[in-house]
Structure formats: structure tokens, C-alpha cells
Coordinates of C-alpha atoms and ligand atoms in Angstrom, one line a residue:
X1 CA -28.2 48.0 13.1
X2 CA -26.1 47.7 9.9
X3 CA -27.8 48.2 6.5
X4 CA -26.3 46.7 3.1
X5 CA -27.2 48.4 -0.2
X6 CA -26.5 46.6 -3.3
X7 CA -26.9 47.9 -6.7
X8 CA -28.1 51.7 -7.6
X9 CA -31.4 51.5 -6.4
X10 CA -32.3 53.2 -9.7
X11 CA -30.8 56.4 -8.5
X12 CA -32.1 56.7 -5.0
X13 CA -29.3 55.3 -3.0
X14 CA -28.2 58.5 -1.4
X15 CA -31.8 59.2 -0.2
X16 CA -32.7 55.6 1.2
X17 CA -29.1 55.8 2.7
X18 CA -29.5 59.2 4.2
X19 CA -33.0 58.3 6.1
X20 CA -31.2 54.9 7.5
X21 CA -28.5 56.8 8.8
X22 CA -30.9 59.3 10.5
X23 CA -32.7 56.3 12.0
X24 CA -29.3 55.4 13.7
X25 CA -28.5 52.7 11.2
X26 CA -24.8 52.3 9.5
X27 CA -24.9 52.0 6.0
X28 CA -22.6 50.5 3.6
X29 CA -22.9 50.2 -0.2
X30 CA -21.9 47.6 -3.0
X31 CA -22.7 47.6 -6.5
X32 CA -23.2 43.7 -6.9
X33 CA -24.3 40.6 -5.4
X34 CA -20.5 39.4 -5.7
X35 CA -19.5 42.6 -3.9
X36 CA -22.1 42.0 -1.2
X37 CA -21.1 38.4 -0.7
X38 CA -17.4 39.4 -0.3
X39 CA -18.5 42.2 2.1
X40 CA -20.4 39.4 4.2
X41 CA -17.3 36.7 3.9
X42 CA -14.7 39.4 5.0
X43 CA -16.8 40.1 8.3
X44 CA -18.3 43.2 7.3
X45 CA -22.0 42.3 9.2
X46 CA -25.4 43.5 7.8
X47 CA -28.5 43.3 9.6
X48 CA -30.6 44.0 6.7
X49 CA -29.7 43.9 2.8
X50 CA -31.4 46.2 0.8
X51 CA -31.3 45.2 -2.8
X52 CA -32.3 46.9 -6.2
X53 CA -35.1 44.9 -7.7
X54 CA -32.9 45.1 -11.3
X55 CA -30.7 42.8 -9.8
X56 CA -31.0 38.9 -9.4
X57 CA -32.8 38.9 -5.9
X58 CA -33.0 35.1 -6.0
X59 CA -29.5 34.8 -6.6
X60 CA -28.7 36.7 -3.9
X61 CA -31.1 34.9 -1.7
X62 CA -29.6 31.7 -2.5
X63 CA -26.0 32.7 -1.8
X64 CA -27.2 33.8 1.5
X65 CA -28.6 30.6 2.3
X66 CA -25.9 28.4 0.8
X67 CA -23.2 30.2 2.7
X68 CA -25.4 30.0 5.6
X69 CA -25.6 34.3 6.4
X70 CA -28.9 34.6 8.1
X71 CA -29.8 38.2 7.1
X72 CA -33.1 39.2 5.7
X73 CA -33.4 40.8 2.1
X74 CA -35.7 43.5 1.3
X75 CA -36.0 44.6 -2.4
X76 CA -36.6 48.2 -3.9
X77 CA -37.6 49.4 -7.0
X78 CA -39.7 52.0 -8.7
X79 CA -43.1 52.0 -7.0
X80 CA -45.4 51.3 -10.3
X81 CA -43.6 48.2 -11.3
X82 CA -46.0 45.5 -9.6
X83 CA -44.7 42.8 -11.3
X84 CA -41.1 43.4 -10.1
X85 CA -42.3 43.5 -6.5
X86 CA -44.1 40.3 -7.0
X87 CA -41.1 38.6 -8.5
X88 CA -38.8 39.9 -5.6
X89 CA -41.2 38.6 -2.9
X90 CA -41.6 35.0 -4.6
X91 CA -37.7 35.3 -5.1
X92 CA -37.4 35.4 -1.1
X93 CA -37.0 39.1 -0.5
X94 CA -38.9 39.7 2.8
X95 CA -40.3 43.0 1.8
X96 CA -40.7 45.5 -1.3
X97 CA -39.9 48.9 -0.9
X98 CA -41.3 51.2 -3.5
X99 CA -38.8 54.4 -4.6
X100 CA -38.6 57.1 -4.2
X101 CA -37.9 55.8 -0.7
X102 CA -40.3 56.9 2.1
X103 CA -39.0 57.5 5.3
X104 CA -41.5 56.2 7.5
X105 CA -41.7 53.1 5.7
X106 CA -37.7 52.5 5.8
X107 CA -37.8 53.3 9.6
X108 CA -40.5 50.9 9.9
X109 CA -38.8 48.2 8.0
X110 CA -35.7 48.6 10.3
X111 CA -37.5 48.8 13.3
X112 CA -39.0 45.4 12.4
X113 CA -35.9 44.1 11.9
X114 CA -34.3 45.7 15.2
X115 CA -37.2 44.1 16.8
X116 CA -36.8 40.5 15.6
X117 CA -33.1 40.2 16.7
X118 CA -33.3 42.0 19.9
X119 CA -36.8 40.6 21.4
X120 CA -36.8 39.4 25.0
X121 CA -38.4 36.2 24.9
X122 CA -40.0 35.4 28.3
X123 CA -43.2 34.2 29.9
X124 CA -42.1 32.9 33.8
X125 CA -43.7 35.2 36.4
X126 CA -40.3 35.8 38.0
X127 CA -39.5 38.0 35.2
X128 CA -43.1 39.6 34.4
X129 CA -42.6 42.1 37.4
X130 CA -39.6 43.2 35.8
X131 CA -40.9 43.7 32.3
X132 CA -43.6 45.6 33.6
X133 CA -41.7 47.8 35.2
X134 CA -39.5 48.4 32.4
X135 CA -42.6 49.1 30.0
X136 CA -43.6 51.5 32.6
X137 CA -40.1 53.4 33.0
X138 CA -39.2 52.8 29.4
X139 CA -41.0 56.3 27.9
X140 CA -39.4 58.2 30.6
X141 CA -35.7 60.2 30.7
X142 CA -34.9 58.5 34.0
X143 CA -31.5 56.8 34.2
X144 CA -32.2 53.2 35.0
X145 CA -29.5 50.4 36.9
X146 CA -29.8 46.9 35.1
X147 CA -28.4 44.5 37.5
X148 CA -28.1 40.4 37.0
X149 CA -25.6 37.8 36.7
X150 CA -23.6 37.4 33.7
X151 CA -25.7 36.6 30.7
X152 CA -29.1 37.4 31.9
X153 CA -29.7 39.7 29.4
X154 CA -29.0 43.1 30.9
X155 CA -27.7 44.5 27.4
X156 CA -30.7 43.0 25.6
X157 CA -33.0 45.0 28.2
X158 CA -30.9 48.3 27.7
X159 CA -31.9 48.0 24.1
X160 CA -35.4 47.1 25.0
X161 CA -35.7 50.3 27.2
X162 CA -34.4 52.7 24.2
X163 CA -36.5 50.8 21.8
X164 CA -39.7 51.7 23.5
X165 CA -38.3 55.1 24.5
X166 CA -39.3 58.7 23.0
X167 CA -35.5 58.4 21.9
X168 CA -36.1 55.4 19.8
X169 CA -35.0 57.0 16.7
X170 CA -32.0 58.7 17.8
X171 CA -28.7 56.7 18.6
X172 CA -28.1 54.1 21.3
X173 CA -24.7 53.8 22.0
X174 CA -23.0 51.3 24.6
X175 CA -19.6 51.8 26.0
X176 CA -18.2 48.7 27.8
X177 CA -16.4 50.2 31.0
X178 CA -14.5 47.2 31.8
X179 CA -13.3 46.1 28.4
X180 CA -11.3 49.8 28.2
X181 CA -8.2 50.7 30.2
X182 CA -8.6 53.4 32.7
X183 CA -6.5 55.8 30.5
X184 CA -8.5 55.2 27.5
X185 CA -12.0 55.5 29.0
X186 CA -12.1 59.1 29.7
X187 CA -11.3 60.3 26.2
X188 CA -13.9 57.1 24.9
X189 CA -16.7 58.6 27.0
X190 CA -15.9 62.3 26.2
X191 CA -13.7 62.7 23.6
X192 CA -10.6 64.5 23.0
X193 CA -8.9 67.5 21.3
X194 CA -6.3 67.6 19.2
X195 CA -2.7 67.2 21.1
X196 CA -4.8 66.5 24.5
X197 CA -2.0 64.0 25.0
X198 CA 0.9 61.7 23.0
X199 CA -1.2 60.2 20.6
X200 CA -4.0 62.5 20.0
X201 CA -3.8 63.3 16.5
X202 CA -6.8 64.6 15.7
X203 CA -10.1 65.6 17.7
X204 CA -12.3 62.9 18.5
X205 CA -15.9 63.0 19.5
X206 CA -16.7 60.7 22.5
X207 CA -19.8 58.3 23.4
X208 CA -21.5 61.1 24.9
X209 CA -21.6 63.3 22.1
X210 CA -22.2 60.3 19.6
X211 CA -25.1 59.6 21.9
X212 CA -26.6 63.0 21.9
X213 CA -30.2 63.0 21.7
X214 CA -30.2 59.3 22.3
X215 CA -29.1 56.6 24.9
X216 CA -25.9 56.0 26.1
X217 CA -25.4 52.6 27.7
X218 CA -22.4 52.2 30.3
X219 CA -22.2 48.4 30.6
X220 CA -20.3 47.0 33.5
X221 CA -20.2 50.3 35.0
X222 CA -19.1 49.0 38.6
X223 CA -15.4 48.8 36.7
X224 CA -15.0 52.4 36.4
X225 CA -12.2 53.7 38.4
X226 CA -13.1 56.6 41.6
X227 CA -11.5 59.1 39.4
X228 CA -13.6 59.3 36.2
X229 CA -16.8 58.5 38.1
X230 CA -16.5 62.1 39.7
X231 CA -16.1 63.1 36.1
X232 CA -19.4 60.8 35.1
X233 CA -21.1 62.5 38.1
X234 CA -20.5 65.9 37.0
X235 CA -21.4 64.7 33.2
X236 CA -24.8 63.6 34.3
X237 CA -25.9 66.3 36.8
X238 CA -25.0 69.1 34.5
X239 CA -25.4 67.6 31.3
X240 CA -22.4 68.9 29.9
X241 CA -19.0 67.4 29.3
X242 CA -15.4 68.1 28.8
X243 CA -13.3 66.8 25.9
X244 CA -10.0 65.7 27.0
X245 CA -7.8 69.0 26.5
X246 CA -10.8 70.7 25.7
X247 CA -11.5 74.1 27.1
X248 CA -15.3 74.8 26.2
X249 CA -17.7 72.4 28.2
X250 CA -20.4 70.8 25.7
X251 CA -23.8 70.4 26.2
X252 CA -25.2 67.3 26.0
X253 CA -28.8 65.4 25.9
X254 CA -28.7 61.6 26.9
X255 CA -30.3 59.1 28.6
X256 CA -28.0 57.2 30.5
X257 CA -28.5 53.2 31.3
X258 CA -25.9 51.4 33.3
X259 CA -25.5 47.7 34.2
X260 CA -23.5 45.6 36.5
X261 CA -23.3 42.0 37.9
X262 CA -22.2 43.2 41.1
X263 CA -24.2 44.0 44.1
X264 CA -23.7 47.7 43.3
X265 CA -24.8 49.4 47.1
X266 CA -22.5 47.0 48.5
X267 CA -19.6 48.3 46.0
X268 CA -20.7 51.6 47.2
X269 CA -20.5 50.8 51.1
X270 CA -16.9 49.1 50.6
X271 CA -16.1 52.5 48.8
X272 CA -15.1 51.2 45.4
X273 CA -17.9 52.9 44.3
X274 CA -19.3 56.5 44.6
X275 CA -22.4 56.8 46.4
X276 CA -23.7 59.6 45.0
X277 CA -23.1 58.6 41.7
X278 CA -24.8 55.1 42.7
X279 CA -27.8 57.1 43.6
X280 CA -27.8 59.4 40.6
X281 CA -27.9 56.2 38.2
X282 CA -30.3 54.2 40.3
X283 CA -33.4 56.3 39.7
X284 CA -35.0 53.2 38.6
X285 CA -33.3 49.7 39.1
X286 CA -34.3 46.7 37.3
X287 CA -33.0 43.2 38.4
X288 CA -32.9 40.2 35.8
X289 CA -33.3 37.1 38.1
X290 CA -31.2 34.2 37.2
X291 CA -32.1 31.4 34.6
X292 CA -32.2 28.5 36.9
X293 CA -35.1 30.9 38.8
X294 CA -37.0 31.2 36.0
X295 CA -37.8 27.4 34.7
X296 CA -40.7 28.6 32.4
X297 CA -38.3 30.6 30.4
X298 CA -35.7 27.8 30.1
X299 CA -38.3 25.9 27.9
X300 CA -39.7 28.7 25.9
X301 CA -35.8 30.0 25.3
X302 CA -34.8 26.3 24.2
X303 CA -37.5 25.9 21.5
X304 CA -36.8 29.9 20.7
X305 CA -33.3 29.4 20.0
X306 CA -33.7 26.2 18.2
X307 CA -36.0 27.5 15.6
X308 CA -33.5 30.6 15.3
X309 CA -30.5 28.7 15.0
X310 CA -32.1 25.9 12.6
X311 CA -33.2 28.9 10.3
X312 CA -29.8 30.6 10.7
X313 CA -27.9 27.3 9.6
X314 CA -30.4 26.7 6.9
X315 CA -31.8 23.6 8.5
X316 CA -35.6 22.2 8.7
X317 CA -37.1 23.3 12.1
X318 CA -35.8 21.3 15.3
X319 CA -38.1 20.5 18.0
X320 CA -36.6 20.0 21.5
X321 CA -37.7 16.3 22.4
X322 CA -38.7 15.7 26.2
X323 CA -35.6 13.8 27.4
X324 CA -33.6 16.9 26.0
X325 CA -35.6 19.3 27.6
X326 CA -35.7 17.4 31.0
X327 CA -32.0 17.7 30.9
X328 CA -32.2 21.3 29.9
X329 CA -34.4 22.0 32.8
X330 CA -32.2 20.5 35.5
X331 CA -29.2 22.2 34.5
X332 CA -27.5 25.1 36.8
X333 CA -27.3 27.9 33.9
X334 CA -24.2 29.3 35.8
X335 CA -23.9 31.5 32.0
X336 CA -27.6 32.0 32.0
X337 CA -29.3 32.8 28.9
X338 CA -26.0 33.3 26.9
X339 CA -25.2 29.7 28.0
X340 CA -28.5 28.2 27.1
X341 CA -28.3 30.0 23.7
X342 CA -24.9 28.7 23.0
X343 CA -26.2 25.1 24.0
X344 CA -29.2 25.2 21.7
X345 CA -27.0 26.6 19.0
X346 CA -24.7 23.3 19.6
X347 CA -27.6 20.9 19.8
X348 CA -28.9 22.3 16.5
X349 CA -25.8 21.3 14.6
X350 CA -25.3 18.2 16.4
X351 CA -28.8 16.9 16.1
X352 CA -28.9 14.1 13.7
X353 CA -33.2 14.3 13.0
X354 CA -35.5 17.2 13.3
X355 CA -36.2 16.2 17.3
X356 CA -33.3 17.4 19.3
X357 CA -32.3 14.3 22.0
X358 CA -30.6 14.3 24.8
X359 CA -27.2 13.1 22.9
X360 CA -27.0 16.4 21.1
X361 CA -27.2 18.6 24.9
X362 CA -23.7 18.9 25.5
X363 CA -23.4 20.9 28.8
X364 CA -20.3 22.9 29.7
X365 CA -19.1 23.1 33.1
X366 CA -20.9 21.2 36.0
X367 CA -23.1 18.1 35.4
X368 CA -26.8 19.1 36.2
X369 CA -26.8 19.6 39.7
X370 CA -29.2 18.2 42.1
X371 CA -27.7 18.9 45.3
X372 CA -28.2 22.7 45.7
X373 CA -24.9 24.8 45.1
X374 CA -24.6 27.3 48.0
X375 CA -24.8 30.4 46.3
X376 CA -28.4 29.5 44.7
X377 CA -30.8 27.5 47.3
X378 CA -33.5 27.7 44.6
X379 CA -32.3 25.4 42.2
X380 CA -33.6 22.2 43.7
X381 CA -37.2 23.2 43.7
X382 CA -37.3 25.0 40.4
X383 CA -35.5 22.1 38.6
X384 CA -38.5 19.8 40.2
X385 CA -41.0 22.4 39.3
X386 CA -39.8 22.4 35.7
X387 CA -39.7 18.9 35.3
X388 CA -43.4 18.7 36.8
X389 CA -44.5 21.2 34.0
X390 CA -43.3 18.3 31.4
X391 CA -45.7 15.8 32.5
X392 CA -43.1 13.8 34.8
X393 CA -44.8 14.8 38.1
X394 CA -45.2 11.0 39.2
X395 CA -41.9 10.5 41.1
X396 CA -39.4 12.8 39.6
X397 CA -35.9 11.3 38.8
X398 CA -32.7 13.3 38.0
X399 CA -31.7 12.1 34.5
X400 CA -28.5 10.3 34.7
X401 CA -25.2 11.9 33.3
X402 CA -25.4 12.0 29.7
X403 CA -23.6 9.1 28.1
X404 CA -23.0 9.1 24.4
X405 CA -24.4 5.8 22.6
X406 CA -21.5 3.4 22.1
X407 CA -22.0 3.3 18.2
X408 CA -21.6 7.2 18.3
X409 CA -18.5 8.9 18.8
X410 CA -18.7 11.6 21.3
X411 CA -18.7 14.8 19.5
X412 CA -15.5 16.9 20.5
X413 CA -16.2 20.2 22.3
X414 CA -13.8 22.8 23.9
X415 CA -13.2 21.8 27.5
X416 CA -11.3 23.1 30.0
X417 CA -8.5 21.3 31.9
X418 CA -10.0 20.2 35.2
X419 CA -13.4 20.1 34.4
X420 CA -15.9 17.1 35.5
X421 CA -13.4 14.3 36.6
X422 CA -14.4 12.4 39.6
X423 CA -11.6 13.6 41.5
X424 CA -12.5 17.2 41.0
X425 CA -9.6 17.1 38.4
X426 CA -7.0 18.0 40.8
X427 CA -5.3 14.8 41.4
X428 CA -2.8 15.4 38.4
X429 CA -2.3 19.0 39.4
X430 CA -0.4 17.7 42.6
X431 CA 3.2 18.7 42.3
X432 CA 2.3 22.0 40.5
X433 CA 2.4 25.7 42.0
X434 CA -0.9 27.6 42.4
X435 CA 0.6 30.1 40.2
X436 CA 1.4 27.7 37.5
X437 CA -2.1 26.2 37.3
X438 CA -3.8 29.6 37.6
X439 CA -1.6 30.6 34.4
X440 CA -2.9 28.0 32.8
X441 CA -6.5 28.1 33.7
X442 CA -6.6 31.8 32.9
X443 CA -5.0 31.0 29.4
X444 CA -7.3 28.2 28.8
X445 CA -10.6 29.8 29.7
X446 CA -9.5 32.9 27.4
X447 CA -8.8 30.5 24.6
X448 CA -12.5 28.8 25.7
X449 CA -14.2 32.7 24.9
X450 CA -12.2 33.0 21.8
X451 CA -10.1 35.7 23.6
X452 CA -13.3 37.6 25.1
X453 CA -11.7 39.3 28.1
X454 CA -15.0 40.2 29.6
X455 CA -16.1 37.0 29.7
X456 CA -13.2 34.9 30.6
X457 CA -13.2 37.6 33.5
X458 CA -16.8 36.6 34.3
X459 CA -16.4 32.6 34.1
X460 CA -13.3 33.0 36.5
X461 CA -14.8 35.1 39.0
X462 CA -12.1 37.7 38.9
X463 CA -12.5 41.6 38.0
X464 CA -11.5 42.3 34.4
X465 CA -9.0 44.3 35.6
X466 CA -7.0 41.8 37.5
X467 CA -7.5 39.4 34.4
X468 CA -5.7 42.1 32.4
X469 CA -2.8 42.7 35.1
X470 CA -2.2 38.5 34.8
X471 CA -2.3 38.8 31.1
X472 CA 0.0 41.4 31.0
X473 CA 2.6 39.6 33.6
X474 CA 2.1 36.4 31.2
X475 CA 2.9 38.2 28.0
X476 CA 6.1 39.9 29.4
X477 CA 7.1 36.8 30.7
X478 CA 7.1 35.3 27.3
X479 CA 3.6 33.4 27.5
X480 CA 1.7 33.2 24.3
X481 CA -1.6 35.0 25.5
X482 CA -4.5 34.5 22.9
X483 CA -5.1 37.9 21.3
X484 CA -8.3 39.9 22.4
X485 CA -11.9 39.0 20.7
X486 CA -12.4 42.8 19.5
X487 CA -11.1 45.9 18.5
X488 CA -11.5 47.4 22.3
X489 CA -10.2 44.5 23.7
X490 CA -7.2 44.8 21.4
X491 CA -6.5 48.5 22.5
X492 CA -6.8 47.0 26.3
X493 CA -4.0 44.8 25.8
X494 CA -1.9 47.9 24.5
Ligands
ATP501 N1 -34.9 36.9 27.6 C1 -34.2 36.9 26.4 N2 -34.8 36.5 25.3 C2 -33.9 36.1 23.9 N3 -32.4 36.1 24.0 C3 -32.0 36.5 25.3 C4 -32.9 36.8 26.5 N4 -32.0 37.1 27.4 C5 -30.8 37.1 27.0 N5 -30.7 36.7 25.6 C6 -29.6 36.6 24.8 O1 -28.6 36.0 25.5 C7 -27.3 36.6 25.6 C8 -26.9 37.3 26.4 O2 -27.4 38.4 26.6 P1 -26.9 39.7 27.3 O3 -25.5 40.2 26.6 O4 -28.0 41.2 27.1 O5 -26.5 39.5 28.8 P2 -25.6 40.5 29.9 O6 -26.4 40.4 31.1 O7 -25.2 41.6 29.3 O8 -24.4 39.4 29.7 P3 -23.1 40.1 30.6 O9 -23.1 40.5 31.9 O10 -21.9 38.8 30.4 O11 -22.5 41.2 29.9 C9 -27.5 37.6 24.0 O12 -27.1 36.8 22.9 C10 -29.0 37.8 24.2 O13 -29.6 38.1 23.1
MG502 MG1 -23.4 42.7 29.0

């Protein structure tokens, strides 16, 4: 949660900021509306803006809307000024917080905002059991292993468990074990003392200590190497950690959540993951079914994201038309909810009226698949069931692959080479070496994921480590490799 405070809050900035910090928010401050807009434009994100009611709240709300920043605004002012409160709400503020700031009130507002952006949207029976189990175990301190295909909502589930736990007001810290190179991950997790290794210019606190009192998410834990797994096991068993280069063990009080998109038991059996660590982490396991196995969620999520992205883009609310919905229901959704979310975002932008039609639905990758791919025999019945629920039960026929109407130029979306051609796209490749084609595929996929290594590896079906080695090889060979999407990835590329 990132909070941006605008104005002086009548002298209560530090009091309000302190409360928010204690609730786990990251707090930034700027004096003016211009300052706030500049901060947002330069990429300093905010999940909530708290503005002094003495400033022009309406102007800030307008600026945000005009520049398409979807961030809720709350106004703050001295409690007795009822007129100002009414004006602020009329101008578009979501809430009015009276000053001096009350800790419970600020906590409630922060929680409401967090809840809104991290809600799990679902109603399919296939998810119900997982959600019921999540509710039951959330308050405990038990470690939880969350598994599921890429994009099924594992991180969302981890945040949900934290929010429903007794630790909700303490930090939630997440470490992506796949995105950080082996040699840095240990110090990322456990911290290091000054001088522990070349480049350790100052003491650094690791994620275990940062999460103290709260929850630590070890994301994509299957990618952690065996040597570090041993250290992690000790930290979890004994609740103490050793900073790299440190001489004193440090006590920590944390709950561990872990995610993986691999079958961890087979990883353990194959010797790639310590069995004892697996059993430690897997006190409870939650498996998120792939989206194609929860057809009722497809429809619900489509509507949810259509509304969300209409609002985020300052457009009138878009609904999903029946033909578009049939297409969406029948798609294979290899990238699960993430793919659906992107599809709906694009649909909102491409749609010409308030109803989203099939022409706005651009499905990347394979066309809707009616012959079940070998890995997922459930898709055909799922698609048929889904169509039936849309009043199309009398003789379900798969919709034809989408052709843009002749009068309308097809919108340009990034595509990958070799995609969708009738010959499977390989004819044009004859004469090239496998290594050559592989390199192009990897680089293009990376461009497609805007440099995000983790997602590229998922799409390519290779481990992040393999991807990283290949990229290193390419850039050493003088090939331009798209820059990483995040700071963490940047370290990964050395
Ligand atoms: N049930 C849901 N309701 C609303 N949004 C969802 C749901 N499931 C996933 N999402 C959204 O889909 C996107 C992907 O979810 P998330 O990052 O949690 O998936 P993941 O399983 O961790 O993916 P990966 O394996 O690629 O790391 C996020 O933007 C998330 O908010
Ligand atoms: Mg994830």
C-alpha cells in the first residue's frame, strides 16, 4: 500500500504518516497538487492519495481523471469543519478524515482500499473449496503452500491469507525466488553485515527481518537452489536467521507462505527440492484450479475487469455482449486470470460502444480450442457448459475464429512470430538452425512481456534460470536483450 499525502494536513502530516506507516503503508509527501501529479507522472505510484481539504480537492480529482490515474482520493481537515467535508466529497473525494488523525479510522480506510484492489473475484464451485479452506486456515500461523498454473492468482491468495490473519496490520513482504540470482538471494532473504562480501558497503536487513511480526511470501520457491534451501529450513524450524557475515543469530517471528507453479512433490522426489523443507512448507496446501476449469469465474471476471478498466480509463462502464462472452468462455486461457485481465483491458480500449462485441476481443496465442489439448482434457466439457449457461444450450456451435469486419482495420497488437499461421508458422523457418530460431523466440517473448523474465520463462515453458543463462549468452554474443522490467530483474542480469 503506497500512500501519497498532499499538503500540510494542518500540521498533522507526521501524525497521519506515522499511523499509516505502522499499518504497513509506504508514505510519501508533497506540498502541492502539482507536486502530486509530477510524482505520479514520474512513476512513483500511489494506491491512495490523502489531501489537505484546504487545497483544491476537485482540481486534483479532475487532474487524476484527465490523466487517467485511477487512485482514490480522501480529504483530511480539522474535524469541526463540516462544510469543508461536504465540499470535498462533492468534489470527488471518497472519504473525509477528520484531524487530528484517528489511528483506527486511518487503518479502516487503508484496509478498505487494499481490500478493493486485492479482492478475489470468484463464484465457481471449483474454487469454493479452496476459498473455504483459505478462510479456515488464514487466522492460524501455519505455513501454506499455494500451487497453481501461472496467472491463477497465487500471489493474490497469499495477500488474502495475510489480510485475514492476525498479522494483517503487520508487514506483508514478498520475495520472488526466481527473479533473484542465487548469489544474491541469500542476502536478500537474510540480510548481510557490512563487509560480508565485496560490495557489501553497509549492513542490510533482509526480508525475513523486514517481515518480522508479519507474513513472508516466498514466491516461486521451487526455483531456490538446494544449498539455500538448507538455510531456509533452519530459519523456518528454529525461527532464527543468520545475516551473511553476521556472528549473532537474529530471532524472527514470521508466518511463511510459499507459491509454486510446479508439482512440488515430484520436484522433491526428483531431488530438486528438499523433502524435509517441502513438508515444513506444506502444512496446508491450497491449489488454485486453472481458469478453464472454472467457467463461472470466466464470465464473472470478464465483467469485473470490464468495469474495472472502464473506470481506470475514465470511460463509461462497458458491458460484455453475448457474442464476446461466448468467445471468452470458449478460449483455452493458458495464461489464466492474468491473460483474461489483459484481454479485457484491451477489449475496453478497443470497444466502440458501451457493449463489448467480438471485434474487441483479441485473443493472443492459440485460437479458441475445441479439440482438447492433451494436457487439459477438461476444456471441451467446460466450454460447452459455459456456453450452455449463456442461453445457447440448444446446439452449441463453436464460434468461428474472429475476422475483423472489412470496413474496420484490424487493431495492431503485439504478436509473436510463428503464431497462428495455417502451417503452424514453421514453413518460413526452414533453412534456419534451431539455436537461431530459439534465440528469436526468446527475445520476442521477452519483448512481449515488456522485459519481465519471470513471465517470459513461464510462457516459454523453461525455468527462469535457463532463461537467464541463455540471455547472458546472447548479450555476451552481442545480441540486444530487452532490459529487465523491474529493479530486481535488473540485478538478475548483473
Ligand atoms: N480471482 C481473481 N479475482 C480478481 N483478480 C484476479 C483473480 N485471480 C487473479 N487475479 C489477477 O490476475 C493477475 C495474476 O494474479 P497473480 O499474480 O496472483 O497470479 P500468480 O498465480 O501469482 O501468477 P504467476 O504464476 O505468473 O506468478 C493479477 O493481476 C491478479 O490481481
Ligand atoms: Mg505470482
